[in-house]
Amino acid sequence: MNLNNIFLNTAAGSLLLCFSACATSANTDTSVIKPVIITEPVKYDADDPAIWINPKDPAKSLVIGTDKDANGALYVFDLKGKIVKVVDSMQRPNNVDIAYGLMLNGQPTDFAVTTERYTHKLRFFSLPDMQPIDNGGIPVFEGENEPQFRDLMGIAVYTAPDGKHYAIVGRKTGPSGSYLWQYLLQDNGQGKVKATLVRKFGNYSGKKEIEAIAVDNEAGYVYYSDEQFGVRQYYADPAKGNEELAVFGKTGFSEDHEGISIYKGSNIDGYILVSDQGANQFHLFSRAGLDHKPVKVVKVTASHSDGSDIVSQPLDSTFKHGLFVVMSDDRTFHYYRWEDIAGQPETKR
């Protein structure tokens, strides 16, 4: 079940269409957008968030954020930015993603998955209770001869039209052409997650590293930030091959290309938001197809943002058109309203 199809409504869609009509060419909003909520701080080093939409009551949705430290944790926040749970004793959890409806013990299970960098493992937790469902973690990048090639960083989950779930995993460094590894996620027969390697893919410029990964389930694409180079696009379905489909965002960034978030409208309308970390801003590109035109650059209060996540569904009275969550280097996560990011439509003269 894909919740993006469940919660889309006319309010989000109309705002999307207005923004499309008013921002036909790239422009920079010189004002700094302020968050409506800043979360309580994590203990060490905030890095990456993911948003879980509660299917029974969207106002009770959660934000899961990583605290990237050798003694790190996953922090669970409510929509007011309050900490509601901490899963600690984790060895440098880096990035996190969520997905819905993985079949475990015959039951559809929503889950969060994070890369535990120092153990070279993926860690899986059921949602919303955040109970471990991985027998202590699943090793990845096994068989690599270079230790740094197993230093986990990025993670994104692809939910295919047939309901299969895949984890796409990145690392601190790796060879071009097979930088990312993709794993099929299934029940191990005992109600826990197992992961089976299905492909290796992904070009790499060699300039810095690849951390941010995002999957567009509906369009069937995976994107990742090749830092200081651009954003690369591939098919998310391993059966469609490893051809690189597009590279965009190669100009206009001040430093590192970081977090990628996808604002989804009806069909495949929407925007791809990419963090320009050194400038405290996000570049917005058109979502559809392979020609991702630059639309807008938005400055935010969040400082040196690594990770981000966004949903277009209405959640509560504060986030009526969508929620954009951005990591900030002051150990917090910032919550932005979509209408503040999109801005007001220009008046025709």
Coordinates of C-alpha atoms in Angstrom, one line a residue:
M1 CA 0.0 0.0 0.0
N2 CA 1.4 3.4 -1.0
L3 CA 0.3 6.1 1.4
N4 CA 1.2 8.8 -1.2
N5 CA -1.8 7.7 -3.2
I6 CA -4.1 7.7 -0.2
F7 CA -3.6 11.2 1.2
L8 CA -3.3 13.4 -1.9
N9 CA -6.0 15.9 -1.9
T10 CA -7.1 19.0 -3.8
A11 CA -5.6 21.4 -1.4
A12 CA -2.1 20.1 -2.0
G13 CA -2.7 19.7 -5.7
S14 CA -4.0 23.3 -6.2
L15 CA -1.0 24.8 -4.4
L16 CA 1.3 22.7 -6.5
L17 CA -0.4 23.8 -9.8
C18 CA -0.2 27.5 -8.7
F19 CA 3.4 27.2 -7.9
S20 CA 4.1 25.5 -11.3
A21 CA 2.4 28.3 -13.1
C22 CA 4.2 31.1 -11.3
A23 CA 7.7 29.7 -11.3
T24 CA 8.5 28.7 -14.8
S25 CA 12.2 29.6 -14.6
A26 CA 14.8 29.2 -11.8
N27 CA 14.8 32.1 -9.4
T28 CA 16.2 32.6 -5.9
D29 CA 14.0 33.7 -3.0
T30 CA 16.3 36.1 -1.2
S31 CA 14.3 35.9 2.0
V32 CA 15.2 33.2 4.6
I33 CA 12.3 30.8 5.3
K34 CA 11.8 30.2 9.0
P35 CA 10.5 26.9 10.3
V36 CA 7.3 26.8 12.2
I37 CA 8.7 24.2 14.6
I38 CA 12.2 23.3 15.8
T39 CA 12.6 19.9 17.5
E40 CA 14.1 19.2 20.8
P41 CA 17.8 18.6 20.3
V42 CA 19.4 15.2 20.0
K43 CA 22.4 14.4 22.2
Y44 CA 25.3 14.5 19.7
D45 CA 24.9 15.1 16.0
A46 CA 21.6 15.3 14.0
D47 CA 22.0 14.0 10.5
D48 CA 18.9 12.7 8.6
P49 CA 15.1 12.5 9.1
A50 CA 12.3 10.4 7.7
I51 CA 8.5 11.0 8.0
W52 CA 6.1 8.3 8.9
I53 CA 2.4 9.1 8.1
N54 CA 0.0 7.5 10.6
P55 CA -2.7 5.9 8.3
K56 CA -5.4 6.1 11.1
D57 CA -4.7 9.6 12.2
P58 CA -2.2 11.8 10.2
A59 CA -2.0 14.2 13.1
K60 CA -0.3 11.5 15.0
S61 CA 2.4 11.0 12.4
L62 CA 6.1 10.8 13.4
V63 CA 9.5 12.0 12.4
I64 CA 12.4 9.7 12.9
G65 CA 15.8 11.3 13.0
T66 CA 19.4 10.0 13.3
D67 CA 21.9 11.0 16.0
K68 CA 25.1 10.3 14.2
D69 CA 27.6 9.3 16.8
A70 CA 29.6 6.2 18.0
N71 CA 27.0 6.1 20.8
G72 CA 24.2 7.4 18.7
A73 CA 20.5 6.7 18.5
L74 CA 17.3 7.1 16.5
Y75 CA 15.0 9.8 17.9
V76 CA 11.3 9.7 17.4
F77 CA 9.5 13.1 17.3
D78 CA 5.9 14.1 17.1
L79 CA 4.5 16.9 14.9
K80 CA 5.2 19.4 17.7
G81 CA 8.9 18.5 17.7
K82 CA 8.8 16.7 21.0
I83 CA 10.8 13.6 21.6
V84 CA 8.5 10.7 22.2
K85 CA 11.1 7.8 22.0
V86 CA 14.8 7.2 21.7
V87 CA 16.3 4.0 20.4
D88 CA 19.9 4.2 21.7
S89 CA 23.0 2.1 21.9
M90 CA 23.5 2.4 18.2
Q91 CA 27.0 2.7 16.6
R92 CA 26.8 5.8 14.4
P93 CA 23.4 5.5 12.7
N94 CA 23.8 7.7 9.6
N95 CA 20.7 7.9 7.3
V96 CA 17.2 6.7 7.8
D97 CA 14.2 5.9 5.6
I98 CA 10.7 4.5 6.1
A99 CA 8.4 2.2 4.1
Y100 CA 4.9 0.7 4.5
G101 CA 3.5 -2.7 4.4
L102 CA 6.4 -5.2 4.3
M103 CA 4.8 -8.6 5.0
L104 CA 6.2 -10.1 8.2
N105 CA 4.4 -13.0 10.0
G106 CA 1.7 -12.6 7.4
Q107 CA 1.0 -9.0 8.5
P108 CA 1.8 -5.8 6.7
T109 CA 4.4 -4.0 8.7
D110 CA 5.5 -0.4 8.4
F111 CA 9.2 0.1 9.3
A112 CA 12.2 2.4 9.6
V113 CA 15.6 1.4 8.4
T114 CA 18.9 3.0 9.2
T115 CA 22.5 2.5 8.3
E116 CA 24.6 1.6 11.3
R117 CA 27.9 2.7 10.0
Y118 CA 30.4 1.2 12.5
T119 CA 28.9 -2.3 12.4
H120 CA 28.3 -2.3 8.6
K121 CA 24.7 -3.3 9.2
L122 CA 21.2 -2.2 8.3
R123 CA 18.9 -1.9 11.3
F124 CA 15.2 -2.3 11.0
F125 CA 12.4 -1.2 13.4
S126 CA 8.7 -1.6 13.2
L127 CA 6.5 1.5 13.2
P128 CA 5.1 3.1 15.2
D129 CA 6.4 1.1 18.2
M130 CA 10.1 1.1 17.0
Q131 CA 10.7 -2.5 17.9
P132 CA 13.7 -4.3 16.3
I133 CA 12.8 -6.7 13.5
D134 CA 16.2 -7.6 12.2
N135 CA 17.8 -10.1 14.7
G136 CA 20.4 -7.4 15.6
G137 CA 21.1 -6.1 12.2
I138 CA 21.7 -7.2 8.6
P139 CA 25.3 -7.0 7.2
V140 CA 25.7 -5.4 3.8
F141 CA 28.5 -4.8 1.3
E142 CA 29.8 -8.2 2.4
G143 CA 32.9 -9.5 0.4
E144 CA 34.4 -6.1 -0.2
N145 CA 38.2 -6.2 0.3
E146 CA 38.6 -2.5 1.2
P147 CA 37.3 -1.8 4.8
Q148 CA 36.2 1.7 3.8
F149 CA 34.0 0.2 1.1
R150 CA 31.7 -1.1 3.9
D151 CA 31.4 2.2 5.7
L152 CA 27.6 2.7 5.4
M153 CA 26.0 6.0 4.8
G154 CA 22.9 6.4 2.6
I155 CA 19.7 4.4 2.5
A156 CA 16.4 4.5 0.6
V157 CA 13.6 2.0 0.2
Y158 CA 11.9 1.3 -3.1
T159 CA 8.4 -0.2 -2.9
A160 CA 7.6 -1.7 -6.3
P161 CA 4.1 -1.9 -7.9
D162 CA 4.0 -5.6 -7.1
G163 CA 4.5 -4.8 -3.4
K164 CA 8.1 -5.9 -3.2
H165 CA 10.5 -3.8 -1.0
Y166 CA 14.1 -3.1 -1.8
A167 CA 16.8 -1.3 0.2
I168 CA 19.2 0.7 -1.8
V169 CA 22.4 1.3 0.2
G170 CA 25.3 3.8 -0.2
R171 CA 28.6 4.1 1.5
K172 CA 31.5 6.5 2.3
T173 CA 33.3 5.5 -0.9
G174 CA 33.2 2.8 -3.5
P175 CA 34.0 2.0 -7.1
S176 CA 32.2 3.8 -9.9
G177 CA 29.6 1.6 -11.6
S178 CA 28.8 -0.4 -8.4
Y179 CA 28.8 2.3 -5.7
L180 CA 25.2 1.4 -4.6
W181 CA 24.0 -2.1 -3.7
Q182 CA 20.3 -3.0 -3.8
Y183 CA 18.7 -5.7 -1.6
L184 CA 15.3 -7.4 -1.8
L185 CA 13.7 -7.4 1.7
Q186 CA 11.6 -10.4 2.8
D187 CA 10.4 -12.3 5.8
N188 CA 13.2 -14.7 7.0
G189 CA 10.5 -17.3 7.9
Q190 CA 10.5 -16.2 11.5
G191 CA 8.9 -12.8 11.2
K192 CA 12.1 -10.9 10.9
V193 CA 13.7 -9.1 7.9
K194 CA 16.2 -10.7 5.6
A195 CA 18.0 -9.0 2.7
T196 CA 19.1 -10.6 -0.5
L197 CA 21.5 -8.8 -2.8
V198 CA 20.0 -8.2 -6.3
R199 CA 22.2 -5.7 -8.0
K200 CA 25.2 -3.3 -7.9
F201 CA 25.0 -0.1 -9.8
G202 CA 25.8 3.7 -9.7
N203 CA 28.4 5.9 -11.3
Y204 CA 30.7 8.0 -9.1
S205 CA 32.7 11.1 -10.0
G206 CA 35.3 10.5 -7.3
K207 CA 35.1 14.1 -6.1
K208 CA 33.8 13.5 -2.6
E209 CA 31.2 10.9 -1.6
I210 CA 27.6 9.7 -2.1
E211 CA 25.3 9.9 0.9
A212 CA 21.8 11.2 0.0
I213 CA 19.6 8.7 -1.8
A214 CA 15.9 9.1 -2.6
V215 CA 13.4 6.8 -4.4
D216 CA 10.3 8.0 -6.3
N217 CA 8.0 4.9 -6.0
E218 CA 5.3 6.1 -8.3
A219 CA 7.7 7.2 -11.1
G220 CA 10.0 4.3 -10.5
Y221 CA 13.3 6.2 -10.2
V222 CA 16.1 6.4 -7.7
Y223 CA 18.2 9.6 -7.3
Y224 CA 21.4 10.2 -5.4
S225 CA 23.7 13.1 -4.7
D226 CA 27.2 12.7 -6.1
E227 CA 28.6 15.4 -3.9
Q228 CA 30.2 18.4 -5.7
F229 CA 29.2 16.9 -9.0
G230 CA 25.4 16.6 -9.4
V231 CA 22.3 14.4 -8.9
R232 CA 22.2 11.1 -10.8
Q233 CA 19.0 9.2 -11.8
Y234 CA 18.5 5.5 -12.5
Y235 CA 15.6 3.1 -12.6
A236 CA 14.6 1.8 -9.2
D237 CA 13.5 -1.6 -10.6
P238 CA 16.6 -3.9 -10.8
A239 CA 15.0 -5.7 -13.8
K240 CA 15.2 -2.5 -15.9
G241 CA 19.0 -2.4 -15.8
N242 CA 21.8 -0.2 -14.7
E243 CA 21.8 2.5 -17.4
E244 CA 22.2 6.0 -16.0
L245 CA 19.2 8.0 -17.2
A246 CA 20.1 11.6 -16.3
V247 CA 22.4 13.9 -14.4
F248 CA 21.1 17.3 -13.2
G249 CA 22.0 20.0 -10.8
K250 CA 25.6 20.2 -12.0
T251 CA 25.8 24.0 -11.7
G252 CA 24.8 26.6 -9.1
F253 CA 25.7 24.7 -6.0
S254 CA 28.1 26.3 -3.6
E255 CA 29.6 23.2 -2.1
D256 CA 28.1 19.7 -1.5
H257 CA 24.9 18.3 -3.0
E258 CA 23.2 16.7 0.0
G259 CA 19.7 15.6 1.0
I260 CA 17.1 14.8 -1.6
S261 CA 13.4 15.1 -1.0
I262 CA 10.5 14.6 -3.5
Y263 CA 7.3 16.7 -3.2
K264 CA 4.6 14.6 -4.9
G265 CA 1.5 16.0 -6.6
S266 CA -1.0 14.1 -8.6
N267 CA 0.3 11.7 -11.2
I268 CA 4.1 12.5 -11.4
D269 CA 3.8 16.2 -11.0
G270 CA 5.9 17.8 -8.2
Y271 CA 9.4 18.8 -7.3
I272 CA 12.8 17.4 -6.4
L273 CA 14.4 19.3 -3.6
V274 CA 18.2 19.1 -3.2
S275 CA 20.2 20.6 -0.3
D276 CA 23.0 23.0 -1.2
Q277 CA 24.7 22.4 2.1
G278 CA 27.3 25.2 2.2
A279 CA 24.7 27.9 1.3
N280 CA 21.9 26.8 3.7
Q281 CA 19.5 26.6 0.8
F282 CA 17.5 24.1 -1.4
H283 CA 17.4 23.9 -5.2
L284 CA 14.0 22.8 -6.5
F285 CA 13.8 20.9 -9.8
S286 CA 10.7 19.7 -11.7
R287 CA 9.9 16.1 -10.8
A288 CA 8.5 14.5 -14.0
G289 CA 10.6 12.6 -16.6
L290 CA 14.3 12.9 -17.2
D291 CA 14.6 16.7 -17.9
H292 CA 14.6 18.1 -14.4
K293 CA 14.4 21.8 -15.0
P294 CA 15.5 24.2 -12.2
V295 CA 12.5 25.9 -10.7
K296 CA 13.5 27.8 -7.6
V297 CA 16.2 28.2 -4.9
V298 CA 15.0 28.6 -1.4
K299 CA 17.1 29.8 1.6
V300 CA 16.2 28.2 5.0
T301 CA 17.1 28.9 8.6
A302 CA 18.5 25.3 9.0
S303 CA 22.3 25.4 8.9
H304 CA 24.4 23.1 6.8
S305 CA 21.6 20.6 6.1
D306 CA 22.7 17.1 5.4
G307 CA 19.4 15.2 5.3
S308 CA 15.7 16.1 4.7
D309 CA 12.4 14.5 4.0
I310 CA 9.0 15.8 2.7
V311 CA 5.4 14.7 2.3
S312 CA 2.7 16.5 0.4
Q313 CA -0.2 15.1 2.4
P314 CA -2.2 17.2 4.9
L315 CA -1.2 16.1 8.4
D316 CA -2.8 18.6 10.9
S317 CA -3.9 22.2 11.2
T318 CA -0.3 23.4 11.0
F319 CA 0.8 21.3 8.0
K320 CA -2.2 21.5 5.8
H321 CA -0.3 21.3 2.5
G322 CA 2.6 19.2 3.5
L323 CA 5.6 18.9 5.8
F324 CA 9.3 19.5 5.0
V325 CA 11.7 18.3 7.6
V326 CA 15.3 19.5 7.5
M327 CA 18.3 18.6 9.6
S328 CA 20.3 21.5 11.1
D329 CA 23.8 21.4 12.5
D330 CA 22.6 22.7 15.9
R331 CA 21.5 19.1 16.8
T332 CA 17.9 19.8 15.7
F333 CA 15.5 19.2 12.9
H334 CA 13.4 22.0 11.5
Y335 CA 9.8 21.6 10.4
Y336 CA 8.6 23.8 7.4
R337 CA 5.2 24.2 5.9
W338 CA 5.1 23.5 2.2
E339 CA 3.3 26.8 1.4
D340 CA 6.2 28.7 3.0
I341 CA 8.7 26.9 0.7
A342 CA 6.5 27.3 -2.4
G343 CA 6.0 31.0 -1.7
Q344 CA 3.1 33.2 -2.8
P345 CA 2.2 33.3 -6.5
E346 CA 3.4 36.2 -8.5
T347 CA 0.8 38.8 -9.6
K348 CA 0.4 39.1 -13.3
R349 CA 0.8 42.6 -14.7

